[in-house]
CSV table of C-alpha atoms and ligand atoms in Angstrom, one decimal:
chain,number,residue,atom,x,y,z
A,1,MET,CA,-33.4,5.6,36.2
A,2,SER,CA,-32.5,3.2,32.5
A,3,THR,CA,-29.1,2.0,32.4
A,4,PRO,CA,-27.0,3.3,30.0
A,5,LEU,CA,-26.4,1.3,26.5
A,6,SER,CA,-24.0,-0.6,26.1
A,7,PHE,CA,-21.3,-0.1,23.8
A,8,VAL,CA,-22.3,-3.1,21.4
A,9,GLU,CA,-26.1,-2.0,21.5
A,10,LEU,CA,-25.1,1.7,21.0
A,11,PHE,CA,-23.0,0.6,18.0
A,12,LEU,CA,-26.2,-2.1,16.6
A,13,ALA,CA,-28.6,1.1,16.8
A,14,GLU,CA,-26.2,3.7,14.6
A,15,LEU,CA,-25.2,1.0,12.2
A,16,THR,CA,-25.8,1.5,8.8
A,17,THR,CA,-24.7,-0.8,7.3
A,18,LEU,CA,-26.3,-4.7,9.2
A,19,GLY,CA,-26.7,-6.3,6.3
A,20,PHE,CA,-23.5,-6.5,5.1
A,21,ALA,CA,-22.3,-9.1,6.8
A,22,SER,CA,-25.8,-10.4,8.5
A,23,ASP,CA,-23.7,-13.0,10.4
A,24,ARG,CA,-21.3,-10.9,12.3
A,25,GLU,CA,-20.7,-11.5,15.7
A,26,VAL,CA,-19.7,-7.6,17.6
A,27,TRP,CA,-17.8,-7.7,20.8
A,28,PHE,CA,-16.7,-5.2,23.6
A,29,HIS,CA,-14.3,-5.6,25.6
A,30,GLY,CA,-13.5,-3.3,29.7
A,31,ARG,CA,-9.1,-4.8,28.3
A,32,ILE,CA,-7.8,-6.0,26.0
A,33,ASP,CA,-4.6,-7.2,25.0
A,34,SER,CA,-5.1,-5.6,21.2
A,35,THR,CA,-8.7,-5.5,20.1
A,36,SER,CA,-6.6,-6.8,16.4
A,37,ASP,CA,-4.6,-9.6,18.3
A,38,ASP,CA,-8.2,-10.6,19.9
A,39,LEU,CA,-10.4,-10.5,16.8
A,40,ILE,CA,-6.8,-12.6,14.7
A,41,ARG,CA,-7.3,-15.5,17.2
A,42,ARG,CA,-11.7,-15.2,16.4
A,43,LEU,CA,-10.8,-15.8,13.4
A,44,ARG,CA,-8.6,-18.0,13.8
A,45,SER,CA,-11.9,-20.1,15.8
A,46,GLY,CA,-14.0,-19.6,12.5
A,47,ALA,CA,-15.5,-16.0,13.4
A,48,PRO,CA,-17.5,-15.2,10.1
A,49,ALA,CA,-16.0,-12.0,8.4
A,50,GLY,CA,-17.9,-8.5,9.5
A,51,THR,CA,-16.7,-9.8,13.0
A,52,VAL,CA,-15.8,-6.1,15.2
A,53,VAL,CA,-13.6,-6.1,18.4
A,54,ALA,CA,-13.6,-3.6,20.1
A,55,ALA,CA,-12.3,-1.8,23.7
A,56,ALA,CA,-12.3,0.5,26.1
A,57,CYS,CA,-8.3,0.0,27.1
A,58,GLN,CA,-5.5,-2.2,25.4
A,59,GLU,CA,-2.9,-3.9,27.4
A,60,ALA,CA,-0.5,-3.6,23.7
A,61,GLY,CA,-2.1,-2.2,21.7
A,62,ARG,CA,0.1,-1.7,18.4
A,63,GLY,CA,0.7,0.5,15.6
A,64,ARG,CA,2.2,0.1,12.3
A,65,LYS,CA,6.1,-0.9,11.7
A,66,GLY,CA,6.0,-2.5,15.0
A,67,ARG,CA,5.2,1.2,17.0
A,68,ILE,CA,3.1,0.7,20.1
A,69,TRP,CA,-0.4,2.5,19.9
A,70,HIS,CA,-1.2,4.7,23.3
A,71,SER,CA,-4.2,3.1,24.9
A,72,PRO,CA,-5.2,4.3,27.9
A,73,GLU,CA,-8.3,3.0,28.9
A,74,GLY,CA,-10.9,5.9,29.5
A,75,ALA,CA,-13.5,6.7,26.3
A,76,ASN,CA,-10.8,6.5,23.2
A,77,LEU,CA,-11.9,4.7,20.5
A,78,TYR,CA,-9.7,0.9,19.7
A,79,VAL,CA,-11.8,-0.8,18.0
A,80,SER,CA,-11.0,-3.8,14.7
A,81,LEU,CA,-13.4,-5.1,11.9
A,82,ALA,CA,-12.5,-7.6,9.8
A,83,ILE,CA,-13.0,-7.1,6.2
A,84,GLU,CA,-13.5,-9.5,3.1
A,85,VAL,CA,-10.8,-8.8,0.3
A,86,SER,CA,-12.4,-10.2,-2.4
A,87,GLU,CA,-9.3,-9.6,-5.3
A,88,PRO,CA,-6.6,-9.5,-4.0
A,89,THR,CA,-4.6,-9.4,-6.7
A,90,ASP,CA,-6.0,-7.3,-9.0
A,91,GLY,CA,-4.7,-4.3,-7.2
A,92,PHE,CA,-7.8,-4.5,-4.6
A,93,LEU,CA,-5.8,-4.3,-1.5
A,94,PRO,CA,-3.7,-1.5,-1.8
A,95,LEU,CA,-6.7,0.3,-1.7
A,96,LEU,CA,-7.7,-1.0,1.6
A,97,PRO,CA,-6.2,1.4,3.8
A,98,LEU,CA,-7.2,4.4,1.6
A,99,ALA,CA,-10.6,3.8,1.8
A,100,ALA,CA,-10.1,3.4,5.8
A,101,GLY,CA,-8.9,6.3,6.6
A,102,VAL,CA,-11.4,8.1,3.6
A,103,ALA,CA,-13.6,7.1,6.2
A,104,THR,CA,-12.4,7.8,9.3
A,105,SER,CA,-11.6,10.8,7.9
A,106,ASP,CA,-15.0,10.9,7.3
A,107,VAL,CA,-16.8,10.5,10.7
A,108,ILE,CA,-14.6,11.9,12.5
A,109,ARG,CA,-15.6,15.5,10.7
A,110,LYS,CA,-19.2,14.4,10.9
A,111,ASN,CA,-19.0,13.8,14.6
A,112,ALA,CA,-16.7,17.1,15.6
A,113,PRO,CA,-15.8,20.7,14.6
A,114,VAL,CA,-12.2,19.8,13.1
A,115,GLU,CA,-11.5,19.5,9.4
A,116,PRO,CA,-8.9,16.4,9.6
A,117,ARG,CA,-6.1,15.6,7.0
A,118,LEU,CA,-5.2,12.7,5.6
A,119,LYS,CA,-1.4,12.0,5.0
A,120,TRP,CA,-0.6,8.6,3.1
A,121,PRO,CA,-1.8,6.4,3.3
A,122,ASN,CA,-3.9,7.1,6.2
A,123,ASP,CA,-3.2,8.8,9.2
A,124,ILE,CA,-5.6,11.0,9.7
A,125,ILE,CA,-3.8,14.7,10.4
A,126,VAL,CA,-5.1,17.7,12.0
A,127,SER,CA,-3.7,20.7,13.2
A,128,GLY,CA,-0.2,18.9,12.1
A,129,LYS,CA,-0.7,16.4,14.9
A,130,LYS,CA,-2.0,13.0,14.5
A,131,LEU,CA,-5.5,12.4,16.1
A,132,ALA,CA,-6.1,8.8,14.8
A,133,GLY,CA,-4.7,6.1,12.7
A,134,ILE,CA,-4.9,2.9,10.6
A,135,LEU,CA,-3.8,-0.3,11.0
A,136,CYS,CA,-4.1,-3.2,8.0
A,137,GLU,CA,-3.1,-6.6,8.5
A,138,LEU,CA,-3.7,-10.1,6.9
A,139,PRO,CA,-3.9,-12.2,9.3
A,140,GLU,CA,-1.9,-16.1,8.9
A,141,PRO,CA,-2.5,-18.5,7.7
A,142,ALA,CA,-4.1,-16.8,4.9
A,143,SER,CA,-7.8,-17.6,4.4
A,144,ARG,CA,-10.3,-18.5,1.7
A,145,PRO,CA,-11.9,-16.2,0.9
A,146,VAL,CA,-9.3,-13.5,2.1
A,147,ILE,CA,-10.1,-11.6,5.7
A,148,ALA,CA,-8.3,-9.4,5.9
A,149,VAL,CA,-8.7,-6.8,9.8
A,150,VAL,CA,-8.9,-3.5,10.1
A,151,GLY,CA,-7.6,-1.9,12.8
A,152,LEU,CA,-8.3,2.1,13.9
A,153,GLY,CA,-7.5,3.9,16.7
A,154,VAL,CA,-9.1,7.6,17.3
A,155,ASN,CA,-7.9,9.9,20.5
A,156,ILE,CA,-10.9,11.1,22.3
A,157,THR,CA,-10.7,12.1,25.4
A,158,VAL,CA,-7.0,11.9,26.3
A,159,SER,CA,-5.2,14.6,28.0
A,160,SER,CA,-1.7,13.5,28.0
A,161,PHE,CA,0.8,11.7,26.1
A,162,PRO,CA,3.9,10.6,26.4
A,163,LEU,CA,7.1,12.5,26.3
A,164,GLU,CA,8.2,10.9,23.0
A,165,LEU,CA,4.2,11.7,21.1
A,166,SER,CA,3.5,15.6,22.7
A,167,ASP,CA,5.1,17.2,19.9
A,168,ILE,CA,3.5,15.0,17.2
A,169,ALA,CA,-0.5,13.5,18.7
A,170,THR,CA,-3.6,15.6,19.2
A,171,SER,CA,-6.6,13.9,20.5
A,172,LEU,CA,-10.4,15.5,20.0
A,173,SER,CA,-10.4,17.2,23.4
A,174,SER,CA,-7.4,19.4,23.2
A,175,LEU,CA,-8.4,20.5,19.9
A,176,ILE,CA,-12.3,21.0,21.1
A,177,ASP,CA,-12.5,24.0,23.6
A,178,GLY,CA,-16.2,22.6,25.2
A,179,GLU,CA,-17.8,20.4,27.9
A,180,PRO,CA,-16.3,16.4,27.8
A,181,GLN,CA,-20.6,15.3,27.0
A,182,ASN,CA,-19.7,17.1,23.6
A,183,LEU,CA,-17.1,14.8,22.4
A,184,PRO,CA,-18.5,11.7,20.9
A,185,HIS,CA,-19.3,8.5,21.6
A,186,PRO,CA,-16.4,5.9,20.3
A,187,ALA,CA,-19.8,3.1,20.6
A,188,LEU,CA,-21.2,6.1,17.8
A,189,LEU,CA,-17.7,6.7,15.7
A,190,ALA,CA,-17.2,2.9,15.3
A,191,ALA,CA,-20.9,2.1,14.0
A,192,GLN,CA,-20.3,4.4,11.2
A,193,TRP,CA,-16.7,3.6,10.4
A,194,VAL,CA,-17.7,0.7,10.1
A,195,GLY,CA,-20.4,1.4,7.8
A,196,GLU,CA,-18.4,4.1,6.1
A,197,LEU,CA,-16.3,1.3,5.2
A,198,GLU,CA,-17.8,-1.3,4.0
A,199,LYS,CA,-19.9,0.9,1.9
A,200,TRP,CA,-16.4,1.8,0.2
A,201,MET,CA,-15.3,-2.1,-0.7
A,202,GLN,CA,-18.8,-2.4,-1.9
A,203,ARG,CA,-18.3,0.7,-4.3
A,204,ILE,CA,-15.2,-1.5,-4.7
A,205,GLN,CA,-16.2,-4.5,-5.1
A,206,SER,CA,-18.5,-3.6,-8.0
A,207,GLY,CA,-16.0,-2.4,-10.2
A,208,ARG,CA,-16.0,1.6,-8.7
A,209,LYS,CA,-12.5,1.2,-7.3
A,210,ASN,CA,-12.0,4.4,-9.3
A,211,GLU,CA,-13.7,6.6,-7.0
A,212,LEU,CA,-11.8,5.5,-4.2
A,213,PRO,CA,-7.9,7.8,-5.3
A,214,ASP,CA,-9.7,11.1,-6.3
A,215,ALA,CA,-11.8,10.5,-3.0
A,216,TRP,CA,-8.5,9.6,-1.1
A,217,ARG,CA,-7.2,13.1,-2.8
A,218,ALA,CA,-9.6,15.6,-1.4
A,219,ARG,CA,-9.1,14.3,1.9
A,220,ALA,CA,-5.3,14.4,1.6
A,221,GLU,CA,-3.3,16.9,3.3
A,222,PRO,CA,-1.4,18.6,-0.5
A,223,PHE,CA,1.1,16.9,-2.6
A,224,GLY,CA,4.4,19.3,-2.7
A,225,ARG,CA,5.8,18.4,1.2
A,226,ARG,CA,9.2,17.1,1.4
A,227,VAL,CA,9.4,13.7,2.7
A,228,ARG,CA,11.8,10.7,3.9
A,229,VAL,CA,10.3,8.0,3.8
A,230,GLY,CA,13.1,4.4,4.8
A,231,LYS,CA,16.3,5.8,2.1
A,232,ILE,CA,14.2,8.1,-0.2
A,233,GLU,CA,13.9,11.6,-0.4
A,234,GLY,CA,12.0,13.6,-2.4
A,235,THR,CA,8.9,15.6,-2.9
A,236,THR,CA,5.6,14.3,-2.9
A,237,VAL,CA,3.7,14.4,-6.4
A,238,ASP,CA,0.5,12.8,-6.4
A,239,LEU,CA,-1.5,9.3,-5.5
A,240,SER,CA,-0.9,6.2,-7.4
A,241,GLU,CA,-4.3,5.1,-9.4
A,242,ASP,CA,-3.5,1.7,-7.4
A,243,GLY,CA,-2.9,3.7,-3.8
A,244,ARG,CA,0.7,3.7,-3.8
A,245,LEU,CA,3.4,7.1,-3.1
A,246,LEU,CA,4.8,9.2,-6.0
A,247,VAL,CA,7.3,11.1,-4.9
A,248,LEU,CA,10.1,12.6,-6.8
A,249,GLN,CA,13.6,12.3,-5.6
A,250,ASP,CA,16.1,15.3,-6.0
A,251,SER,CA,17.8,12.3,-9.0
A,252,GLY,CA,14.8,13.2,-11.4
A,253,GLU,CA,13.8,10.2,-10.9
A,254,GLN,CA,10.1,9.4,-10.0
A,255,VAL,CA,9.8,6.9,-7.2
A,256,VAL,CA,6.4,4.6,-6.3
A,257,VAL,CA,6.9,3.9,-3.0
A,258,ALA,CA,4.4,1.3,-1.4
A,259,GLY,CA,4.7,1.5,2.5
A,260,GLY,CA,7.1,2.1,5.2
A,261,ILE,CA,6.0,5.7,7.4
A,262,ILE,CA,6.1,9.2,5.3
A,263,GLU,CA,8.2,11.6,7.5
A,264,TYR,CA,8.3,15.3,6.5
A,265,ILE,CA,11.3,17.2,6.7
A,266,LYS,CA,11.0,21.5,7.1
B,301,LIG,C1,-0.9,3.4,13.2
B,301,LIG,O1,-0.6,4.7,12.9
B,301,LIG,O2,0.8,3.7,13.8
B,301,LIG,C2,-2.2,2.3,13.4
B,301,LIG,C3,-2.8,2.3,14.5
B,301,LIG,C4,-3.7,1.3,15.0
B,301,LIG,C5,-4.4,1.6,16.7
B,301,LIG,C6,-5.5,0.6,16.9
B,301,LIG,S1,-6.4,0.9,18.0
B,301,LIG,C7,-7.1,-0.6,17.2
B,301,LIG,C8,-6.7,-1.7,16.3
B,301,LIG,N1,-6.0,-2.6,17.4
B,301,LIG,C9,-4.2,-2.4,17.8
B,301,LIG,O3,-3.7,-3.5,18.1
B,301,LIG,N2,-4.2,-1.0,16.5
B,301,LIG,C10,-5.1,-1.5,16.0
């Protein structure tokens, strides 16, 4: 009987942007604190842009705004990618979360019969619940060239969530009726996601960044939702061309939201 291919072998066989970062390193851990923390440590020790770290389980998975990312062992996806961001002062960085969200939405849609929608900036929502999340970070100390770390978590096989997440999180196995073997392998999702994201970064770096807001809008939840973000409350209007969210307050004043967790008000 042949040995099943490892995560790294499957990943490299599926990756379409092998030449984008030809010296990339690909690491897979059975258990790690956080794939993003491991990647940041590797970057500090000289790992190149393009390096990928994935794991079967995270003991300290991190979400946006200091939240915990539920990361049990199983066939969920926990992956982080180091990506060079060459124009940090030119409106480039705010586009990275959008590109990561568009890439995730497309890869999930390609591999499973679900209709993901993006909630600003890049939560992946299916049937009103979160299926996947993305964390973009600029590791300290700042490097030259600037390298960002993008971490993706996709709930694939997890069947139960802690009480506080049970109403707001979902997984592919809960959404799809069918056999577990019909669920996508985490390594294939990871490779396709890295490929899609790197293609977006190539487009952006070659002056085609104006394509991204429309791609994001086409995959987003409809605007016109009542939201709260920090102290701001109002109705979502649109995405700005530099990737921020425009919200119309009841006072008639339109504000530009650059960060924070968007809470829908029903
Ligand atoms: C969020 O929606 O709050 C972002 C969640 C990001 C989770 C991923 S899992 C892989 C990577 N490692 C981490 O510790 N976090 C990200």
